[in-house]
Amino acid sequence: MASSQCCEHPPTLNPASGQGCVVDDLGGLKAYTVGPPACKTAILLLSDVFGYEAPNLRKLADKVAAAGFFVVVPDFFRGDPYVPDKKPLDIWLASHGTDKGFEDAKLVIEALKNKGVSTIGAAGFCWGAKVVADLAKYDYIKAAVMLHPSFVTVDDIKLVKCHLAILGAEIDKMSPPELLKQFEEILSLKSEVNSYVKIFPGVVHGWTVRYDTGDETAVKKAEESHQDMLEWFAKHLN
């Protein structure tokens, strides 16, 4: 089953991880935030099914903040991330759909704008990439990055209106390289947006945030994707 790749290498969640802090209400959600609070440019990191307490995701948020952005990692699952063996993924997804994530993300963006943020980017991992795809169809965000996206379709990409980078894995049943090449072709016809599609050789779905920190090669490949993401945002949000 393709969706099984969504569940491989689950992180050990740690609510105390990261250099930032958790706010109790940002657009109705808890969120991990880090970076200069007065910054007018914010980046949303939209998690995979394991949620906002994953240490590698928070470490990446800290890295993005160190580049000068205010970073927000919302708890879209309201304290109920996917836990392997607790229930089947399809049952969990039925009550944690990306459509609900999209509605919640709009409220988070509205709350940020009310706080004085003027420019917003968003990066989505696996589940979160589908929410980013929906945001990218409107003017909610200026630039986006999808990392090993799940559930994103050709029809989604046809409607994209913001600058978009897609970072994919060579070994990915959710978004195989053939599909990403279709995305690339569609995006190349959109003269109004900049786009970039890169397929990382030898890596599997989830490699950007669900890597083993003790595996030097895995860390290096993840860090390459993080650098690509940062450069994309630096180019299109500043």
Coordinates of C-alpha atoms in Angstrom, one line a residue:
M1 CA 0.0 0.0 0.0
A2 CA 1.5 3.4 -1.1
S3 CA 0.3 5.1 2.1
S4 CA 2.5 2.8 4.2
Q5 CA 5.4 4.9 3.2
C6 CA 3.7 7.8 5.1
C7 CA 4.1 5.8 8.3
E8 CA 7.7 4.4 8.0
H9 CA 10.4 5.6 10.4
P10 CA 8.0 7.3 12.9
P11 CA 9.8 9.9 15.1
T12 CA 9.9 9.8 18.8
L13 CA 7.8 12.9 19.7
N14 CA 9.2 15.4 22.2
P15 CA 7.0 18.4 23.2
A16 CA 10.1 20.0 24.8
S17 CA 12.3 19.8 21.6
G18 CA 13.5 22.9 19.8
Q19 CA 14.8 26.3 20.7
G20 CA 11.5 28.1 20.3
C21 CA 8.3 28.0 22.3
V22 CA 4.7 26.7 22.0
V23 CA 2.0 29.3 21.9
D24 CA -1.5 28.1 23.0
D25 CA -3.6 30.0 20.4
L26 CA -2.5 31.1 17.0
G27 CA -5.6 31.1 14.8
G28 CA -7.2 28.6 17.1
L29 CA -4.3 26.1 17.2
K30 CA -1.3 25.5 19.4
A31 CA 1.9 26.2 17.5
Y32 CA 5.6 25.9 17.9
T33 CA 7.1 29.3 17.1
V34 CA 10.7 30.4 16.7
G35 CA 12.5 33.4 15.3
P36 CA 12.4 37.2 15.6
P37 CA 8.8 37.9 16.6
A38 CA 8.8 41.4 15.0
C39 CA 9.8 39.9 11.6
K40 CA 7.4 40.8 8.9
T41 CA 8.1 37.6 7.0
A42 CA 6.8 34.3 8.3
I43 CA 7.2 30.7 7.1
L44 CA 4.7 28.0 8.0
L45 CA 6.0 24.5 8.3
L46 CA 3.2 22.0 7.8
S47 CA 4.0 18.6 9.2
D48 CA 3.6 15.1 8.1
V49 CA 1.1 12.9 9.9
F50 CA 3.3 12.7 13.0
G51 CA 2.6 16.3 13.9
Y52 CA 4.4 19.3 15.3
E53 CA 6.3 17.7 18.2
A54 CA 8.7 15.8 15.9
P55 CA 12.2 16.8 16.9
N56 CA 13.7 16.8 13.4
L57 CA 10.9 19.1 12.2
R58 CA 11.5 21.5 15.1
K59 CA 15.2 21.4 14.4
L60 CA 14.5 22.5 10.9
A61 CA 12.2 25.2 12.1
D62 CA 15.1 26.5 14.3
K63 CA 17.4 26.4 11.2
V64 CA 14.9 28.4 9.1
A65 CA 14.5 31.0 12.0
A66 CA 18.3 31.4 12.1
A67 CA 18.1 32.5 8.5
G68 CA 16.0 35.5 9.7
F69 CA 12.4 34.3 9.4
F70 CA 9.6 34.0 12.0
V71 CA 8.6 30.3 11.8
V72 CA 5.4 28.7 12.8
V73 CA 4.7 24.9 13.1
P74 CA 1.0 24.5 13.8
D75 CA -0.6 21.6 15.6
F76 CA -3.1 20.7 13.0
F77 CA -4.0 17.5 14.7
R78 CA -4.9 19.1 18.0
G79 CA -2.8 16.8 20.1
D80 CA -3.8 13.7 18.2
P81 CA -1.0 12.9 15.7
Y82 CA -0.9 9.6 13.9
V83 CA 0.4 6.8 16.1
P84 CA 1.3 3.6 14.2
D85 CA -0.4 0.5 15.5
K86 CA -3.0 2.6 17.3
K87 CA -5.4 2.7 14.4
P88 CA -5.2 2.3 10.6
L89 CA -4.0 5.3 8.7
D90 CA -7.1 5.6 6.6
I91 CA -9.3 5.7 9.7
W92 CA -7.0 8.4 11.3
L93 CA -7.1 10.4 8.0
A94 CA -10.9 10.4 8.0
S95 CA -10.9 12.7 11.0
H96 CA -7.6 14.5 10.1
G97 CA -8.2 15.4 6.5
T98 CA -6.1 17.9 4.6
D99 CA -9.3 19.8 3.8
K100 CA -9.6 20.6 7.5
G101 CA -5.9 21.5 7.6
F102 CA -6.5 24.0 4.8
E103 CA -9.2 25.7 6.7
D104 CA -7.1 25.8 9.8
A105 CA -4.1 27.1 7.9
K106 CA -6.1 30.0 6.6
L107 CA -7.0 31.0 10.2
V108 CA -3.3 30.8 11.3
I109 CA -2.3 33.0 8.3
E110 CA -5.1 35.5 9.3
A111 CA -3.7 35.6 12.9
L112 CA -0.2 36.2 11.6
K113 CA -1.4 39.1 9.4
N114 CA -3.2 40.6 12.4
K115 CA 0.1 40.5 14.2
G116 CA 1.7 42.6 11.5
V117 CA 3.2 39.9 9.3
S118 CA 3.1 41.0 5.6
T119 CA 4.8 38.2 3.7
I120 CA 4.2 34.5 4.2
G121 CA 5.7 31.3 2.8
A122 CA 4.8 27.7 3.5
A123 CA 6.6 24.4 3.3
G124 CA 4.7 21.1 3.6
F125 CA 5.9 17.6 4.3
C126 CA 3.9 14.6 3.1
W127 CA 0.4 15.4 4.5
G128 CA 1.3 19.0 4.9
A129 CA 2.2 19.3 1.2
K130 CA -1.4 18.8 0.2
V131 CA -2.4 21.7 2.5
V132 CA 0.3 23.8 0.8
A133 CA -1.1 22.9 -2.6
D134 CA -4.5 24.2 -1.6
L135 CA -3.0 27.4 -0.1
A136 CA -1.0 27.9 -3.3
K137 CA -4.1 28.2 -5.4
Y138 CA -5.0 31.5 -3.8
D139 CA -3.1 34.6 -2.6
Y140 CA -2.5 33.3 1.0
I141 CA 1.2 32.7 0.4
K142 CA 3.9 34.2 -1.8
A143 CA 6.1 31.2 -2.1
A144 CA 5.8 27.5 -1.3
V145 CA 7.9 24.3 -1.0
M146 CA 6.5 20.8 -1.1
L147 CA 8.8 18.0 0.3
H148 CA 7.9 14.4 -0.6
P149 CA 4.3 15.4 -1.2
S150 CA 1.3 13.1 -0.5
F151 CA -2.2 13.3 -2.1
V152 CA -1.1 16.2 -4.5
T153 CA -2.6 15.8 -8.0
V154 CA -2.0 17.2 -11.4
D155 CA -5.2 19.2 -11.0
D156 CA -3.8 20.8 -7.9
I157 CA -0.6 21.8 -9.7
K158 CA -2.6 23.3 -12.6
L159 CA -4.2 25.8 -10.2
V160 CA -1.0 26.9 -8.4
K161 CA -0.6 30.7 -8.3
C162 CA 2.6 31.2 -6.2
H163 CA 6.3 30.4 -6.7
L164 CA 6.7 26.7 -6.0
A165 CA 9.6 24.3 -5.5
I166 CA 9.0 20.6 -5.2
L167 CA 11.6 18.4 -3.6
G168 CA 10.9 14.7 -4.2
A169 CA 12.4 11.3 -3.5
E170 CA 13.6 8.8 -6.1
I171 CA 11.8 6.1 -4.1
D172 CA 8.4 7.4 -3.4
K173 CA 5.1 5.6 -4.0
M174 CA 3.0 8.6 -2.9
S175 CA 4.7 11.0 -5.5
P176 CA 6.9 8.9 -7.8
P177 CA 9.4 10.7 -10.0
E178 CA 7.1 10.2 -13.1
L179 CA 4.4 12.2 -11.3
L180 CA 6.8 15.0 -10.3
K181 CA 7.9 15.3 -13.9
Q182 CA 4.3 15.9 -14.9
F183 CA 4.1 18.6 -12.2
E184 CA 7.3 20.1 -13.6
E185 CA 5.9 20.2 -17.2
I186 CA 2.7 21.9 -16.0
L187 CA 4.6 24.5 -13.9
S188 CA 7.0 25.3 -16.8
L189 CA 4.0 26.6 -18.8
K190 CA 3.1 29.1 -16.0
S191 CA 5.1 32.2 -17.0
E192 CA 3.7 34.1 -14.0
V193 CA 5.3 31.8 -11.4
N194 CA 8.8 30.6 -10.8
S195 CA 9.1 26.8 -10.2
Y196 CA 11.7 24.2 -9.4
V197 CA 11.4 20.5 -9.3
K198 CA 14.3 18.3 -7.9
I199 CA 14.3 14.6 -7.4
F200 CA 16.9 13.4 -4.9
P201 CA 18.5 10.1 -5.9
G202 CA 18.7 7.2 -3.5
V203 CA 16.3 8.6 -0.9
V204 CA 12.8 7.5 0.2
H205 CA 9.6 9.3 1.0
G206 CA 10.0 11.2 4.3
W207 CA 13.8 11.6 4.0
T208 CA 13.8 15.4 4.9
V209 CA 12.4 15.0 8.4
R210 CA 12.3 11.3 9.3
Y211 CA 16.0 10.6 9.0
D212 CA 18.1 8.8 11.5
T213 CA 20.3 11.5 13.2
G214 CA 23.0 8.9 13.7
D215 CA 23.2 8.1 10.0
E216 CA 25.7 10.6 8.5
T217 CA 24.6 10.0 4.9
A218 CA 20.9 10.4 5.7
V219 CA 21.6 13.6 7.6
K220 CA 23.6 15.0 4.7
K221 CA 20.8 14.2 2.2
A222 CA 18.2 15.8 4.5
E223 CA 20.4 18.9 5.0
E224 CA 20.7 19.3 1.2
S225 CA 16.9 19.5 0.9
H226 CA 16.8 22.0 3.8
Q227 CA 19.3 24.2 2.1
D228 CA 17.3 24.1 -1.2
M229 CA 14.2 25.1 0.7
L230 CA 15.9 27.9 2.5
E231 CA 17.4 29.3 -0.7
W232 CA 14.0 29.2 -2.4
F233 CA 12.4 31.2 0.4
A234 CA 15.3 33.6 0.5
K235 CA 14.9 34.2 -3.2
H236 CA 11.1 34.6 -3.3
L237 CA 10.2 36.1 0.1
N238 CA 12.9 38.8 0.6

